[in-house]
Short mmCIF file of C-alpha atoms in Angstrom, two decimals:
data_model
loop_
_atom_site.label_atom_id
_atom_site.label_comp_id
_atom_site.label_asym_id
_atom_site.label_seq_id
_atom_site.Cartn_x
_atom_site.Cartn_y
_atom_site.Cartn_z
CA MET S 231 190.86 169.49 115.79
CA ARG S 232 188.63 167.34 113.62
CA LYS S 233 190.95 167.93 110.72
CA THR S 234 194.00 166.68 112.59
CA LEU S 235 192.11 163.60 113.71
CA ASP S 236 191.07 163.02 110.13
CA PHE S 237 194.67 163.41 109.04
CA ILE S 238 195.98 160.99 111.66
CA VAL S 239 193.38 158.32 110.94
CA GLU S 240 194.04 158.59 107.26
CA LYS S 241 197.76 158.14 107.77
CA ILE S 242 197.27 155.17 110.08
CA ILE S 243 195.08 153.48 107.51
CA PHE S 244 197.64 154.27 104.85
CA ILE S 245 200.45 152.74 106.91
CA CYS S 246 198.44 149.60 107.65
CA GLY S 247 197.56 149.26 104.01
CA ILE S 248 201.08 149.68 102.77
CA ALA S 249 202.56 147.44 105.47
CA SER S 250 201.40 144.25 103.80
CA ILE S 251 202.92 145.35 100.52
CA ILE S 252 206.19 146.20 102.24
CA PHE S 253 206.27 142.83 103.97
CA VAL S 254 205.75 140.96 100.72
CA VAL S 255 208.48 142.97 99.04
CA LEU S 256 210.84 142.45 101.99
CA ILE S 257 210.26 138.70 102.13
CA PHE S 258 210.71 138.42 98.43
CA SER S 259 213.94 140.44 98.40
CA PHE S 260 215.33 138.47 101.32
CA LEU S 261 214.59 135.18 99.56
CA PHE S 262 215.99 136.61 96.37
CA LYS S 263 219.24 137.75 97.99
CA GLU S 264 219.94 134.44 99.73
CA GLY S 265 218.76 132.40 96.78
CA LEU S 266 220.76 134.37 94.22
CA SER S 267 224.02 133.98 96.06
CA PHE S 268 223.33 130.25 96.14
CA PHE S 269 222.64 130.19 92.41
CA LYS S 270 225.95 131.99 91.83
CA ASP S 271 227.80 129.20 93.60
CA PHE S 272 225.84 126.20 92.40
CA GLY S 273 224.10 127.20 89.14
CA VAL S 274 220.39 127.46 88.46
CA LEU S 275 220.21 124.53 86.05
CA ASN S 276 222.11 122.22 88.36
CA PHE S 277 219.73 123.25 91.09
CA ILE S 278 216.40 122.87 89.32
CA GLY S 279 217.37 120.06 86.96
CA GLY S 280 219.58 118.12 89.37
CA ARG S 281 218.31 114.63 90.11
CA PHE S 282 219.96 114.16 93.48
CA TRP S 283 219.28 115.93 96.75
CA TYR S 284 222.27 115.04 98.94
CA PRO S 285 222.78 118.26 100.86
CA SER S 286 225.06 116.83 103.52
CA SER S 287 227.26 114.40 101.61
CA ASP S 288 230.69 115.33 100.30
CA PRO S 289 230.63 116.70 97.69
CA ALA S 290 227.11 117.92 98.34
CA SER S 291 224.52 117.81 95.58
CA PHE S 292 221.63 120.24 95.62
CA GLY S 293 219.35 119.00 92.84
CA ILE S 294 215.72 119.75 93.73
CA LEU S 295 214.07 117.89 90.86
CA PRO S 296 212.97 115.12 93.28
CA LEU S 297 211.42 117.73 95.55
CA ILE S 298 209.67 119.50 92.68
CA VAL S 299 208.32 116.22 91.32
CA GLY S 300 207.24 115.29 94.84
CA SER S 301 205.35 118.56 95.27
CA VAL S 302 203.80 118.26 91.81
CA PHE S 303 202.66 114.67 92.41
CA VAL S 304 201.09 115.48 95.73
CA THR S 305 199.49 118.68 94.46
CA ILE S 306 198.00 117.18 91.32
CA GLY S 307 196.74 114.20 93.28
CA ALA S 308 195.18 116.42 95.90
CA CYS S 309 193.52 118.64 93.28
CA ALA S 310 192.16 115.68 91.38
CA ILE S 311 190.43 114.61 94.56
CA ALA S 312 189.55 117.95 96.16
CA VAL S 313 188.29 119.99 93.19
CA PRO S 314 185.42 117.73 92.06
CA ILE S 315 184.43 116.89 95.62
CA GLY S 316 184.65 120.53 96.68
CA ILE S 317 182.56 121.90 93.83
CA MET S 318 179.93 119.18 94.12
CA THR S 319 179.69 119.72 97.85
CA ALA S 320 179.26 123.43 97.25
CA LEU S 321 176.50 122.75 94.72
CA PHE S 322 174.86 120.31 97.08
CA ILE S 323 174.92 122.76 99.97
CA SER S 324 173.75 125.77 98.03
CA GLU S 325 171.28 124.26 95.57
CA ILE S 326 169.94 120.96 96.80
CA VAL S 327 169.91 120.70 100.57
CA PRO S 328 166.97 122.28 102.44
CA LYS S 329 167.70 125.51 104.25
CA GLY S 330 167.86 124.20 107.81
CA ILE S 331 170.41 121.49 107.03
CA ARG S 332 172.36 123.85 104.80
CA ASP S 333 173.58 126.02 107.67
CA ILE S 334 174.59 123.00 109.72
CA LEU S 335 176.48 121.52 106.79
CA LYS S 336 178.23 124.77 106.04
CA SER S 337 179.41 125.31 109.57
CA LEU S 338 180.62 121.71 109.70
CA VAL S 339 182.66 122.28 106.56
CA GLU S 340 184.07 125.47 108.02
CA LEU S 341 184.94 123.58 111.18
CA MET S 342 186.87 121.18 108.99
CA ALA S 343 189.06 124.07 107.89
CA ALA S 344 189.87 124.89 111.49
CA ILE S 345 191.54 121.55 112.25
CA PRO S 346 195.28 122.22 112.71
CA SER S 347 197.33 120.55 110.01
CA VAL S 348 199.44 118.68 112.56
CA VAL S 349 196.30 117.00 113.84
CA VAL S 350 195.21 116.10 110.32
CA GLY S 351 198.70 114.75 109.71
CA PHE S 352 198.79 112.55 112.73
CA VAL S 353 195.27 111.21 112.38
CA GLY S 354 196.17 110.46 108.78
CA MET S 355 199.40 108.79 109.83
CA ILE S 356 197.56 106.46 112.15
CA THR S 357 194.48 105.64 110.05
CA LEU S 358 195.09 106.42 106.40
CA VAL S 359 198.66 105.25 106.01
CA SER S 360 198.02 101.69 107.06
CA LEU S 361 194.81 101.64 105.04
CA VAL S 362 196.65 102.67 101.87
CA LYS S 363 199.35 100.14 102.61
CA ASN S 364 196.87 97.29 102.93
CA ILE S 365 194.54 98.24 100.09
CA PHE S 366 197.24 98.68 97.47
CA ASN S 367 199.53 96.07 98.98
CA LEU S 368 202.52 98.41 99.22
CA PRO S 369 205.74 98.07 101.20
CA THR S 370 204.88 101.32 102.96
CA GLY S 371 201.77 103.46 103.25
CA LEU S 372 203.79 106.66 103.48
CA THR S 373 203.27 107.64 99.85
CA ALA S 374 202.45 110.61 97.66
CA PHE S 375 198.97 109.15 97.32
CA SER S 376 198.31 109.22 101.06
CA GLY S 377 199.63 112.77 101.13
CA SER S 378 197.27 113.71 98.29
CA ILE S 379 194.25 112.36 100.15
CA MET S 380 195.19 114.18 103.32
CA LEU S 381 195.84 117.45 101.51
CA ALA S 382 192.62 117.09 99.57
CA PHE S 383 190.88 116.79 102.91
CA MET S 384 192.45 120.07 103.93
CA ALA S 385 191.74 121.88 100.65
CA VAL S 386 188.09 120.84 100.42
CA PRO S 387 186.80 123.27 103.09
CA THR S 388 188.48 126.21 101.35
CA ILE S 389 187.06 125.22 97.99
CA VAL S 390 183.60 124.51 99.39
CA THR S 391 183.19 127.70 101.40
CA ILE S 392 184.35 130.06 98.69
CA SER S 393 182.59 128.40 95.78
CA GLU S 394 179.44 128.05 97.83
CA ASP S 395 179.47 131.80 98.39
CA ALA S 396 179.98 132.34 94.69
CA ILE S 397 177.18 129.96 93.76
CA ARG S 398 174.79 131.42 96.26
CA SER S 399 175.45 134.95 95.05
CA VAL S 400 174.22 134.06 91.56
CA PRO S 401 171.06 136.17 91.30
CA TRP S 402 167.87 134.16 91.70
CA GLN S 403 166.59 135.93 88.59
CA TYR S 404 169.08 134.08 86.39
CA LYS S 405 167.81 130.76 87.66
CA GLN S 406 164.25 131.96 87.42
CA GLY S 407 164.83 133.07 83.83
CA ALA S 408 166.27 129.71 82.81
CA LEU S 409 163.61 127.73 84.67
CA ALA S 410 160.82 129.79 83.17
CA LEU S 411 162.14 128.83 79.75
CA GLY S 412 161.56 125.19 80.58
CA ALA S 413 165.11 124.23 81.60
CA THR S 414 165.36 121.49 84.19
CA LYS S 415 167.04 122.06 87.52
CA TRP S 416 170.21 120.32 86.43
CA GLN S 417 170.36 122.22 83.12
CA THR S 418 169.96 125.43 85.03
CA ILE S 419 172.71 124.52 87.47
CA ARG S 420 175.11 123.47 84.75
CA ARG S 421 174.56 126.19 82.19
CA ILE S 422 173.59 129.17 84.31
CA VAL S 423 174.59 128.77 87.92
CA LEU S 424 178.00 127.21 87.33
CA LYS S 425 178.71 129.61 84.52
CA ALA S 426 177.81 132.72 86.44
CA ALA S 427 179.69 131.53 89.51
CA MET S 428 182.76 130.45 87.54
CA PRO S 429 185.07 133.33 88.53
CA GLY S 430 184.39 132.62 92.18
CA ILE S 431 184.82 128.89 91.70
CA ILE S 432 188.15 129.36 89.94
CA ALA S 433 189.31 131.63 92.73
CA ALA S 434 188.24 128.97 95.24
CA VAL S 435 190.16 126.26 93.39
CA MET S 436 193.25 128.45 93.18
CA LEU S 437 193.13 129.18 96.89
CA GLY S 438 192.72 125.45 97.49
CA ILE S 439 195.77 124.72 95.34
CA GLY S 440 197.67 127.43 97.19
CA ARG S 441 196.82 125.76 100.45
CA VAL S 442 197.96 122.38 99.11
CA ILE S 443 201.29 123.61 97.75
CA GLY S 444 202.11 125.56 100.85
CA GLU S 445 201.05 122.87 103.31
CA THR S 446 203.98 121.46 105.24
CA MET S 447 203.24 119.64 108.45
CA ALA S 448 200.74 117.03 107.33
CA VAL S 449 202.67 116.37 104.17
CA MET S 450 205.93 115.89 106.03
CA MET S 451 204.29 113.36 108.32
CA ILE S 452 202.56 111.33 105.67
CA THR S 453 204.49 111.30 102.41
CA GLY S 454 207.47 109.35 103.72
CA ASN S 455 209.98 112.14 103.15
CA ALA S 456 212.22 110.30 100.71
CA ALA S 457 214.02 112.75 98.45
CA HIS S 458 214.16 110.63 95.34
CA ILE S 459 212.33 110.93 92.05
CA PRO S 460 209.18 108.80 92.34
CA HIS S 461 207.99 106.63 89.46
CA SER S 462 204.41 106.44 90.59
CA ILE S 463 202.10 108.13 93.02
CA PHE S 464 202.39 105.09 95.30
CA GLU S 465 205.97 105.82 96.29
CA PRO S 466 207.27 107.97 99.12
CA VAL S 467 208.18 111.53 98.12
CA ARG S 468 209.50 114.64 99.78
CA THR S 469 207.94 117.97 98.92
CA MET S 470 209.73 121.31 98.77
CA THR S 471 207.98 122.59 101.85
CA ALA S 472 208.79 119.48 103.82
CA ALA S 473 212.45 119.75 102.85
CA ILE S 474 212.65 123.31 104.13
CA ALA S 475 210.84 122.53 107.36
CA ALA S 476 212.75 119.36 108.09
CA GLU S 477 216.22 120.58 107.25
CA MET S 478 216.28 124.21 108.30
CA GLY S 479 217.13 123.29 111.86
CA GLU S 480 220.16 121.20 110.92
CA THR S 481 221.91 123.68 108.70
CA VAL S 482 224.81 125.98 109.41
CA ARG S 483 223.68 129.55 109.15
CA GLY S 484 225.11 131.10 106.00
CA GLY S 485 226.32 127.75 104.62
CA MET S 486 225.49 126.25 101.23
CA HIS S 487 222.76 124.01 102.59
CA TYR S 488 221.18 126.93 104.42
CA LYS S 489 221.20 129.03 101.28
CA SER S 490 219.84 126.19 99.17
CA LEU S 491 216.77 126.05 101.40
CA PHE S 492 216.18 129.72 100.73
CA ALA S 493 216.51 128.99 97.03
CA ILE S 494 213.79 126.34 97.41
CA GLY S 495 211.68 128.96 99.12
CA LEU S 496 212.25 131.22 96.16
CA VAL S 497 211.14 128.52 93.72
CA LEU S 498 208.03 127.88 95.81
CA PHE S 499 207.28 131.57 95.87
CA LEU S 500 207.60 131.79 92.09
CA ILE S 501 205.29 128.80 91.61
CA THR S 502 202.58 130.26 93.84
CA PHE S 503 203.01 133.60 92.13
CA LEU S 504 202.56 131.93 88.75
CA ILE S 505 199.41 130.14 89.90
CA ASN S 506 197.92 133.37 91.20
CA PHE S 507 198.83 135.08 87.98
CA ILE S 508 197.13 132.40 85.87
CA ALA S 509 194.07 132.58 88.11
CA ASP S 510 193.93 136.33 87.58
CA LEU S 511 194.13 135.84 83.84
CA PHE S 512 191.15 133.47 83.98
CA LEU S 513 189.20 135.80 86.21
CA GLY S 514 189.89 138.76 83.94
CA LYS S 515 188.78 136.74 80.95
CA SER S 516 185.50 135.62 82.44
CA LYS S 517 184.74 139.15 83.57
CA ASN S 518 185.00 140.44 80.03
CA THR S 519 182.53 138.05 78.46
CA MET N 32 135.90 131.44 71.99
CA VAL N 33 137.92 128.53 73.32
CA ASP N 34 139.15 128.52 76.87
CA LYS N 35 142.93 128.18 76.86
CA ILE N 36 143.35 128.23 80.60
CA LYS N 37 140.64 127.35 83.04
CA ILE N 38 141.06 128.04 86.74
CA GLU N 39 138.68 126.36 89.13
CA ASN N 40 138.32 127.30 92.75
CA LEU N 41 142.02 128.07 93.17
CA SER N 42 143.26 129.16 96.58
CA CYS N 43 146.92 129.85 97.33
CA TYR N 44 148.70 130.19 100.64
CA TYR N 45 152.11 131.28 101.87
CA ASN N 46 152.78 129.89 105.34
CA LYS N 47 149.08 129.05 105.55
CA LYS N 48 148.18 132.71 104.99
CA CYS N 49 145.65 132.93 102.18
CA VAL N 50 146.78 135.24 99.38
CA LEU N 51 144.44 134.08 96.66
CA ASP N 52 140.94 133.04 97.60
CA SER N 53 138.75 130.62 95.60
CA LEU N 54 139.55 132.05 92.20
CA ASP N 55 137.46 131.03 89.19
CA LEU N 56 138.74 132.49 85.97
CA ASN N 57 139.30 131.51 82.38
CA VAL N 58 141.64 132.80 79.73
CA VAL N 59 140.34 132.67 76.19
CA GLU N 60 142.57 131.59 73.34
CA ASN N 61 144.26 134.48 71.50
CA GLU N 62 143.10 137.14 73.88
CA ILE N 63 145.04 139.43 76.12
CA LEU N 64 143.70 139.14 79.63
CA GLY N 65 144.74 142.10 81.72
CA VAL N 66 145.03 141.58 85.46
CA ILE N 67 145.01 144.71 87.59
CA GLY N 68 144.88 145.34 91.30
CA PRO N 69 146.84 147.02 94.06
CA ALA N 70 149.83 145.46 95.80
CA ASN N 71 149.06 142.27 97.76
CA SER N 72 146.07 141.52 95.63
CA GLY N 73 147.42 138.14 94.51
CA LYS N 74 148.24 139.04 90.89
CA THR N 75 151.77 137.76 90.93
CA THR N 76 150.85 134.66 92.93
CA PHE N 77 148.27 133.98 90.25
CA LEU N 78 150.92 134.13 87.51
CA ARG N 79 153.46 132.14 89.45
CA THR N 80 150.89 129.42 90.01
CA ILE N 81 150.05 129.14 86.33
CA ASN N 82 153.70 128.60 85.34
CA ARG N 83 154.42 126.73 88.58
CA MET N 84 157.37 128.92 89.51
CA ASN N 85 155.93 128.80 93.01
CA ASP N 86 156.95 125.14 93.19
CA PHE N 87 160.32 126.45 94.38
CA ASP N 88 158.83 128.23 97.38
CA VAL N 89 158.55 125.80 100.27
CA THR N 90 156.11 128.00 102.16
CA TYR N 91 153.64 127.91 99.29
CA SER N 92 150.63 125.64 99.12
CA ARG N 93 147.42 125.63 97.12
CA LYS N 94 144.03 124.09 96.57
CA GLY N 95 141.98 123.88 93.41
CA ASN N 96 142.66 123.15 89.77
CA VAL N 97 144.17 124.85 86.75
CA TYR N 98 143.73 123.40 83.28
CA LEU N 99 145.73 124.22 80.18
CA ASP N 100 143.86 122.96 77.11
CA GLY N 101 142.09 120.57 79.43
CA ASP N 102 145.32 119.17 80.94
CA ASP N 103 145.67 119.59 84.69
CA ILE N 104 148.87 121.67 84.92
CA PHE N 105 149.86 120.03 88.18
CA ASP N 106 149.94 116.68 86.40
CA ILE N 107 152.22 117.86 83.60
CA ASP N 108 155.98 118.00 84.06
CA ALA N 109 156.86 121.46 85.39
CA GLU N 110 159.54 121.85 82.67
CA ASN N 111 157.10 120.85 80.00
CA LEU N 112 154.50 123.23 81.33
CA ARG N 113 156.96 126.13 81.36
CA ARG N 114 157.79 125.40 77.77
CA ARG N 115 154.11 125.78 76.88
CA VAL N 116 153.63 128.77 79.17
CA GLY N 117 156.39 131.33 78.68
CA THR N 118 156.96 134.07 81.22
CA LEU N 119 158.29 137.59 80.99
CA PHE N 120 159.38 139.04 84.30
CA ALA N 121 159.17 142.60 85.53
CA MET N 122 162.92 143.02 85.56
CA PRO N 123 164.41 142.04 82.22
CA ILE N 124 167.02 139.47 83.18
CA PRO N 125 169.18 138.37 80.28
CA LEU N 126 171.20 135.27 81.05
CA PRO N 127 174.90 136.07 81.49
CA MET N 128 175.87 135.19 77.92
CA SER N 129 175.78 136.64 74.42
CA ILE N 130 172.62 137.89 72.72
CA TYR N 131 172.69 134.93 70.37
CA ASP N 132 173.15 132.39 73.17
CA ASN N 133 170.38 133.97 75.20
CA ILE N 134 167.93 133.11 72.46
CA THR N 135 169.29 129.70 71.54
CA TYR N 136 169.78 128.58 75.13
CA ALA N 137 166.33 127.19 75.75
CA PRO N 138 165.60 125.73 72.28
CA LYS N 139 168.93 123.90 72.42
CA ARG N 140 168.26 122.53 75.90
CA LEU N 141 164.81 121.43 74.86
CA GLY N 142 166.03 119.93 71.61
CA LEU N 143 163.68 122.04 69.51
CA VAL N 144 166.28 123.02 66.93
CA ALA N 145 169.25 120.93 65.95
CA LYS N 146 171.02 122.44 62.98
CA LYS N 147 173.18 125.55 63.21
CA SER N 148 171.52 127.06 60.13
CA ASP N 149 168.09 126.54 61.68
CA LEU N 150 169.31 128.26 64.82
CA ASP N 151 170.51 131.28 62.86
CA GLY N 152 167.18 131.55 61.09
CA MET N 153 165.28 131.18 64.34
CA VAL N 154 167.35 133.89 66.06
CA GLU N 155 166.71 136.29 63.20
CA ARG N 156 163.01 135.49 63.13
CA VAL N 157 162.35 136.02 66.84
CA LEU N 158 164.55 139.11 67.02
CA LYS N 159 162.65 140.61 64.10
CA TYR N 160 159.42 139.69 65.78
CA ALA N 161 160.55 141.47 68.93
CA SER N 162 161.60 144.42 66.72
CA LEU N 163 165.14 144.19 67.99
CA TRP N 164 166.86 142.74 64.94
CA ASP N 165 167.90 146.04 63.37
CA GLU N 166 169.48 147.21 66.59
CA VAL N 167 171.54 144.13 67.33
CA LYS N 168 172.10 142.24 64.08
CA ASP N 169 175.73 143.36 63.95
CA ARG N 170 176.57 142.37 67.49
CA LEU N 171 174.85 139.10 68.20
CA ASP N 172 177.99 137.87 69.94
CA ALA N 173 178.10 140.79 72.34
CA SER N 174 177.11 140.23 75.93
CA ALA N 175 173.41 140.71 76.54
CA MET N 176 174.21 142.41 79.82
CA LYS N 177 175.46 145.46 77.95
CA MET N 178 172.14 146.26 76.27
CA SER N 179 169.82 148.98 77.47
CA GLY N 180 166.85 148.12 79.69
CA GLY N 181 164.32 148.36 76.87
CA GLN N 182 166.47 146.25 74.60
CA GLN N 183 166.94 143.68 77.34
CA GLN N 184 163.20 143.38 77.84
CA ARG N 185 162.66 142.89 74.12
CA LEU N 186 165.46 140.33 74.10
CA CYS N 187 163.63 138.51 76.87
CA ILE N 188 160.50 138.54 74.73
CA ALA N 189 162.48 137.13 71.81
CA ARG N 190 163.85 134.50 74.14
CA VAL N 191 160.37 133.46 75.18
CA LEU N 192 159.20 133.37 71.56
CA ALA N 193 162.11 131.08 70.72
CA ILE N 194 160.59 128.25 72.73
CA ASN N 195 157.35 128.79 70.83
CA PRO N 196 154.98 128.69 73.81
CA GLU N 197 151.20 128.61 73.66
CA VAL N 198 150.64 131.15 76.41
CA ILE N 199 152.84 134.09 77.42
CA LEU N 200 152.58 135.58 80.87
CA PHE N 201 153.71 139.18 81.22
CA ASP N 202 154.50 140.15 84.78
CA GLU N 203 154.52 143.95 84.82
CA PRO N 204 156.69 143.94 81.71
CA CYS N 205 157.05 147.70 81.48
CA SER N 206 157.59 148.68 85.09
CA GLY N 207 161.23 149.58 84.49
CA LEU N 208 160.94 150.95 80.97
CA ASP N 209 160.77 154.41 79.46
CA PRO N 210 157.59 155.45 77.60
CA ILE N 211 158.99 154.73 74.15
CA SER N 212 160.13 151.22 75.06
CA THR N 213 156.80 150.72 76.81
CA ALA N 214 154.95 151.66 73.65
CA LYS N 215 157.06 149.21 71.65
CA VAL N 216 156.36 146.38 74.08
CA GLU N 217 152.64 147.13 74.08
CA GLU N 218 152.54 147.18 70.30
CA LEU N 219 154.33 143.89 70.32
CA MET N 220 151.83 142.31 72.71
CA ILE N 221 148.96 143.25 70.42
CA GLU N 222 150.81 141.67 67.50
CA LEU N 223 151.58 138.58 69.52
CA LYS N 224 147.99 137.75 70.40
CA GLU N 225 147.40 136.63 66.82
CA LYS N 226 149.48 133.57 67.63
CA TYR N 227 149.61 133.37 71.39
CA THR N 228 147.36 133.71 74.39
CA ILE N 229 148.53 136.44 76.71
CA VAL N 230 148.03 137.20 80.39
CA LEU N 231 149.24 140.67 81.31
CA VAL N 232 149.66 141.51 84.97
CA THR N 233 150.20 145.20 85.39
CA ASN N 234 150.19 147.95 87.97
CA ASN N 235 149.49 150.40 85.25
CA VAL N 236 145.72 150.60 84.89
CA LYS N 237 146.01 152.63 81.69
CA GLN N 238 148.19 149.97 80.14
CA ALA N 239 145.53 147.36 80.79
CA SER N 240 142.94 149.60 79.18
CA ARG N 241 145.15 150.17 76.12
CA VAL N 242 146.19 146.60 75.51
CA SER N 243 143.91 143.98 76.97
CA ASP N 244 140.73 142.50 75.55
CA ARG N 245 139.34 141.57 78.93
CA THR N 246 140.43 142.83 82.31
CA ALA N 247 140.24 141.18 85.70
CA PHE N 248 140.39 143.20 88.89
CA PHE N 249 141.93 141.54 91.95
CA LEU N 250 141.69 142.91 95.47
CA MET N 251 143.05 141.34 98.65
CA GLY N 252 143.31 137.92 97.04
CA LYS N 253 139.82 137.97 95.59
CA LEU N 254 138.70 138.36 92.03
CA ILE N 255 136.30 141.30 92.24
CA GLU N 256 135.27 141.53 88.63
CA VAL N 257 136.25 140.40 85.16
CA ASP N 258 134.77 141.78 81.97
CA LYS N 259 135.46 143.12 78.49
CA THR N 260 138.00 145.90 78.94
CA GLY N 261 135.76 148.52 77.37
CA LYS N 262 132.94 147.60 79.68
CA LEU N 263 134.98 147.26 82.86
CA PHE N 264 136.55 150.64 82.45
CA VAL N 265 133.40 152.47 81.41
CA SER N 266 130.76 150.90 83.60
CA PRO N 267 132.22 148.61 86.25
CA LYS N 268 129.69 146.56 88.17
CA GLU N 269 131.45 146.77 91.52
CA LYS N 270 132.17 149.85 93.54
CA GLU N 271 135.71 148.70 94.42
CA THR N 272 136.59 148.40 90.75
CA GLU N 273 135.33 151.86 90.04
CA ASP N 274 137.28 153.28 92.98
CA TYR N 275 140.46 151.58 91.84
CA ILE N 276 140.37 152.49 88.18
CA THR N 277 139.48 156.06 88.90
CA GLY N 278 142.38 156.22 91.31
CA ARG N 279 140.43 156.76 94.49
CA PHE N 280 142.49 154.18 96.34
CA GLY N 281 145.36 151.77 95.81
#
């Protein structure tokens, strides 16, 4: 009796464990199938290198370069803002703030992560967009820059929580060892704490970037959604995610436009995969030294 | 006989609970002062007050004075003080970097050595001093985390020597080591007292009797007795001391 129970539980756990792998494989193969048939009709180079995204004109043009550039602009902008702020906040919470305030701060930051992205988007649309417009004297505040700020706001909690955990799990003995050798607090933080916590911090940053690239709602509401190649960060852009979300409803199932959106999904998937892969390389490296 | 460290009427508290009670003690230059006593006797608090590592504990407070060469240690910069008073902890904790970097870390931060060639020479010198050079000279770039426990402890000694302190505090330096490594560390301490002043806190009464010149016996936060090691172990003045060193309690 106990043996059968054991057997059943083991199998259930096995099925649960393998389910996630199966789902990933299924999603990937589905994207791949739809995307590939699109590539056969339109050509990979035309797709990725094409400068014009006119999916519904005649003849239609499915060049996603504007969307890729849009995503890249917004992502880089968001990282440039979120990574330094996130890591410093994590350091501040784990190393500088007294214990009582630390817990309050940390739960506030975690609360920040729980705000739905639509809400972030619409608060940003009302407050940030006009602010950006006035400060930089632009024709419109719906720009890649506004999107970057908003996404940074959404990535910061992820970066803070995970790197704070990493920083706090640095053994006190390391710090003690460095301090006992006459290092100052800042020297200890920079050379010992940050170094020992680096794998965790890199993982945090990568997860933050993942969140930024994949984010759709807020970005769609704030970046202006213009599918043209921007010349600066102060112009409206459309990201890949926003294109999929905005256009999926208007397409004919099985048509070229429909398939092209799957192809965008495939490109997105590959980009995230690449980022994860690079992160793993870094993590592996720092584990060996 | 010059007093290197002079402690006057020092009392220490955690959360207002007294763990070290009106301590008067001096450490003579170039001696090894052994500090023995059962758990909770205040030995470690005593050490952590001298190098001010207790500054990081918010529940800690103290009264009284400690002088290093006549300077009030609570008036000196904590970093500066810790450069003059090196510490070796019970658990050898190499920093998460290579053997070479472990030793050069502090001198570089403190600006003691500038040139690369000087650094190389310094690393070799302190590693030889800590009798570790022959074992690691071919793998200075290897991670210090991969060394054995005894090697790590000797690396930590080398690391302390690299900042060229005046006093070295040993906090139960052999508690995790095998007898052979222990013997090496003890030998090393005796060599080191030529140049440095040493305070050795230990749970191992025999170790104190082997190594130290004078021994202090702490009990429940009070200094019971301090005397020449030979005298304290042969004819202690206090009954508690006798009971402790003969193993009747604690």
